[in-house]
mmCIF file of C-alpha atoms (C1' of nucleotides) in Angstrom:
data_model
loop_
_atom_site.group_PDB
_atom_site.id
_atom_site.type_symbol
_atom_site.label_atom_id
_atom_site.label_comp_id
_atom_site.label_asym_id
_atom_site.label_seq_id
_atom_site.Cartn_x
_atom_site.Cartn_y
_atom_site.Cartn_z
ATOM 1 C CA MET R 21 -26.504 -14.368 27.991
ATOM 2 C CA PRO R 22 -24.162 -15.199 26.052
ATOM 3 C CA LYS R 23 -20.848 -16.817 26.796
ATOM 4 C CA PRO R 24 -18.253 -14.228 26.316
ATOM 5 C CA LYS R 25 -15.528 -14.765 24.062
ATOM 6 C CA SER R 26 -12.804 -11.754 25.522
ATOM 7 C CA PRO R 27 -9.884 -13.385 26.425
ATOM 8 C CA ALA R 28 -9.553 -10.789 29.319
ATOM 9 C CA THR R 29 -12.280 -13.590 30.823
ATOM 10 C CA GLY R 30 -10.615 -15.797 33.245
ATOM 11 C CA SER R 31 -7.288 -14.261 33.245
ATOM 12 C CA GLU R 32 -6.665 -11.148 32.933
ATOM 13 C CA ARG R 33 -2.866 -10.732 31.020
ATOM 14 C CA VAL R 34 -4.427 -8.299 28.252
ATOM 15 C CA LEU R 35 -2.660 -5.135 27.680
ATOM 16 C CA ARG R 36 -4.087 -2.239 28.628
ATOM 17 C CA PRO R 37 -4.338 0.891 26.540
ATOM 18 C CA GLY R 38 -1.459 3.378 26.967
ATOM 19 C CA PHE R 39 0.769 0.164 26.719
ATOM 20 C CA GLN R 40 2.664 2.182 23.859
ATOM 21 C CA GLU R 41 3.555 5.009 26.032
ATOM 22 C CA ARG R 42 4.740 3.132 29.254
ATOM 23 C CA VAL R 43 7.250 1.539 26.619
ATOM 24 C CA PHE R 44 8.708 5.182 25.781
ATOM 25 C CA ASP R 45 8.596 5.877 29.282
ATOM 26 C CA VAL R 46 10.841 3.180 30.222
ATOM 27 C CA VAL R 47 13.135 3.865 27.436
ATOM 28 C CA ARG R 48 13.745 7.114 28.165
ATOM 29 C CA GLN R 49 14.926 6.496 31.521
ATOM 30 C CA ILE R 50 17.710 4.325 30.103
ATOM 31 C CA PRO R 51 20.635 6.573 30.348
ATOM 32 C CA GLU R 52 23.440 6.762 27.641
ATOM 33 C CA GLY R 53 25.904 4.189 27.543
ATOM 34 C CA LYS R 54 23.450 1.503 28.391
ATOM 35 C CA VAL R 55 21.152 -0.669 27.148
ATOM 36 C CA ALA R 56 18.039 -2.854 28.031
ATOM 37 C CA SER R 57 15.956 -5.551 26.135
ATOM 38 C CA TYR R 58 13.159 -6.300 24.788
ATOM 39 C CA GLY R 59 11.894 -8.698 27.484
ATOM 40 C CA GLN R 60 13.566 -6.355 30.019
ATOM 41 C CA ILE R 61 11.373 -3.760 29.292
ATOM 42 C CA ALA R 62 8.286 -6.098 29.332
ATOM 43 C CA THR R 63 9.088 -7.270 32.365
ATOM 44 C CA LEU R 64 9.466 -3.864 34.209
ATOM 45 C CA LEU R 65 5.958 -2.782 33.050
ATOM 46 C CA GLY R 66 4.709 -6.179 34.514
ATOM 47 C CA TYR R 67 3.932 -8.371 31.014
ATOM 48 C CA PRO R 68 6.844 -10.765 30.747
ATOM 49 C CA GLY R 69 6.389 -12.422 27.762
ATOM 50 C CA VAL R 70 5.510 -9.428 25.475
ATOM 51 C CA ALA R 71 8.718 -8.445 24.136
ATOM 52 C CA ARG R 72 7.127 -8.589 20.604
ATOM 53 C CA HIS R 73 4.999 -5.700 22.023
ATOM 54 C CA VAL R 74 7.739 -4.039 23.187
ATOM 55 C CA GLY R 75 9.695 -4.249 20.110
ATOM 56 C CA ASN R 76 6.424 -3.054 18.026
ATOM 57 C CA ALA R 77 5.735 -0.473 20.181
ATOM 58 C CA LEU R 78 9.019 0.868 19.217
ATOM 59 C CA ALA R 79 8.553 0.549 15.367
ATOM 60 C CA ALA R 80 6.191 3.842 16.114
ATOM 61 C CA CYS R 81 8.477 5.516 18.197
ATOM 62 C CA GLY R 82 8.565 8.369 15.351
ATOM 63 C CA ASN R 83 5.142 8.660 16.910
ATOM 64 C CA SER R 84 6.132 10.521 20.291
ATOM 65 C CA GLU R 85 6.443 13.572 20.833
ATOM 66 C CA LEU R 86 8.906 13.317 23.083
ATOM 67 C CA PRO R 87 12.376 12.138 21.455
ATOM 68 C CA VAL R 88 12.935 8.342 22.455
ATOM 69 C CA PRO R 89 16.269 6.719 22.542
ATOM 70 C CA TRP R 90 14.653 3.355 20.922
ATOM 71 C CA HIS R 91 18.483 2.904 19.979
ATOM 72 C CA ARG R 92 19.028 1.337 23.462
ATOM 73 C CA VAL R 93 16.911 -1.283 23.119
ATOM 74 C CA VAL R 94 18.506 -4.457 22.221
ATOM 75 C CA ASN R 95 17.717 -8.178 21.737
ATOM 76 C CA ALA R 96 18.247 -10.773 24.393
ATOM 77 C CA ARG R 97 21.312 -11.398 22.971
ATOM 78 C CA GLY R 98 22.520 -8.006 22.382
ATOM 79 C CA GLY R 99 21.596 -8.051 18.701
ATOM 80 C CA ILE R 100 20.471 -5.037 17.066
ATOM 81 C CA SER R 101 17.147 -4.419 15.195
ATOM 82 C CA THR R 102 16.615 -5.421 11.428
ATOM 83 C CA ARG R 103 17.146 -1.598 11.029
ATOM 84 C CA GLY R 104 20.369 -1.458 12.690
ATOM 85 C CA ALA R 105 22.550 0.204 10.427
ATOM 86 C CA GLU R 106 21.807 3.699 12.071
ATOM 87 C CA GLN R 107 20.939 1.864 15.659
ATOM 88 C CA ARG R 108 25.106 0.385 15.680
ATOM 89 C CA GLN R 109 26.155 3.658 14.718
ATOM 90 C CA LEU R 110 24.219 5.646 17.363
ATOM 91 C CA LEU R 111 25.127 3.184 19.715
ATOM 92 C CA GLU R 112 29.001 3.481 19.811
ATOM 93 C CA SER R 113 28.520 7.289 19.602
ATOM 94 C CA GLU R 114 27.510 6.761 23.267
ATOM 95 C CA GLY R 115 30.715 4.426 23.621
ATOM 96 C CA VAL R 116 28.712 0.854 23.938
ATOM 97 C CA VAL R 117 31.152 -1.240 22.922
ATOM 98 C CA PHE R 118 30.593 -4.557 20.200
ATOM 99 C CA THR R 119 31.374 -8.538 20.663
ATOM 100 C CA PRO R 120 33.415 -9.064 17.510
ATOM 101 C CA SER R 121 30.232 -10.641 16.288
ATOM 102 C CA GLY R 122 27.891 -7.499 16.097
ATOM 103 C CA LEU R 123 26.377 -8.029 19.459
ATOM 104 C CA VAL R 124 26.503 -5.699 22.181
ATOM 105 C CA ASP R 125 29.278 -6.123 25.466
ATOM 106 C CA LEU R 126 25.628 -6.810 27.602
ATOM 107 C CA SER R 127 27.609 -7.768 30.722
ATOM 108 C CA GLN R 128 29.307 -4.205 29.784
ATOM 109 C CA HIS R 129 26.523 -2.790 29.281
ATOM 110 C CA ARG R 130 23.403 -3.586 30.390
ATOM 111 C CA TRP R 131 20.855 -1.141 32.329
ATOM 112 C CA GLN R 132 19.484 -2.692 35.555
ATOM 113 C CA HIS R 133 16.938 0.251 36.563
ATOM 114 C CA ALA R 134 18.499 -0.124 39.822
ATOM 115 C CA LEU R 135 17.426 -4.232 40.556
ATOM 116 C CA ARG R 136 19.891 -6.718 39.757
ATOM 117 C CA ASP R 137 19.841 -10.182 38.652
ATOM 118 C "C1'" DT O 18 -13.628 -13.163 11.786
ATOM 119 C "C1'" DC O 19 -9.762 -16.042 9.843
ATOM 120 C "C1'" DC O 20 -5.272 -16.243 8.942
ATOM 121 C "C1'" DC O 21 -0.336 -13.791 8.761
ATOM 122 C "C1'" DT O 22 3.049 -11.524 10.037
ATOM 123 C "C1'" DG O 23 6.014 -9.045 14.121
ATOM 124 C "C1'" DA O 24 12.242 -4.131 16.679
ATOM 125 C "C1'" DC O 25 10.783 -11.151 20.919
ATOM 126 C "C1'" DT O 26 12.199 -14.992 23.667
ATOM 127 C "C1'" DG O 27 13.537 -19.820 25.918
ATOM 128 C "C1'" DG O 28 13.526 -24.403 25.374
ATOM 129 C "C1'" DT O 29 14.319 -28.004 22.974
ATOM 130 C "C1'" DT O 30 16.186 -30.493 18.615
ATOM 131 C "C1'" DA H 16 26.505 -23.270 16.559
ATOM 132 C "C1'" DA H 17 22.538 -23.429 14.609
ATOM 133 C "C1'" DA H 18 17.775 -24.523 13.439
ATOM 134 C "C1'" DC H 19 13.258 -25.560 14.710
ATOM 135 C "C1'" DC H 20 9.027 -24.870 17.758
ATOM 136 C "C1'" DA H 21 5.945 -23.118 20.534
ATOM 137 C "C1'" DG H 22 4.260 -18.957 23.419
ATOM 138 C "C1'" DC H 23 2.702 -14.223 23.442
ATOM 139 C "C1'" DC H 24 -1.165 -10.762 21.742
ATOM 140 C "C1'" DA H 25 -2.162 -6.823 19.097
ATOM 141 C "C1'" DG H 26 -2.924 -4.855 13.568
ATOM 142 C "C1'" DG H 27 -3.676 -5.616 9.303
ATOM 143 C "C1'" DG H 28 -5.443 -8.146 4.854
#
DNA sequence: TCCCTGACTGGTT
DNA sequence: AAACCAGCCAGGG
């Protein structure tokens, strides 16, 4: 039979369907005043390296029926999304502190899901 | 099906 | 510190 071209053969690093839901699930667990990074969530789900997809999934959080606190997800440097205008305000209203350079102070607000470094 | 883009990241210049 | 680059993989044109 013809050789399968699917990248899943050999090494299955393909995102399973339902990935987006899982992302929402985790994000909903972030408490007020805390933030997590895209990469942190990807790793938590078992897919290190797919931070982009976390962001991509979050971009569609409007499709979710349950509310998703998307503003509590920031990039690895504590920077907020390209649509950060609203995001910053939401975070500050939860007591999140920003550094003078406009980044979330991760040393103070990083959510650790009961884990540690 | 090819090519480009993306709410990302970590390493190298 | 900032720019650049390679890796990641799904979606859309």
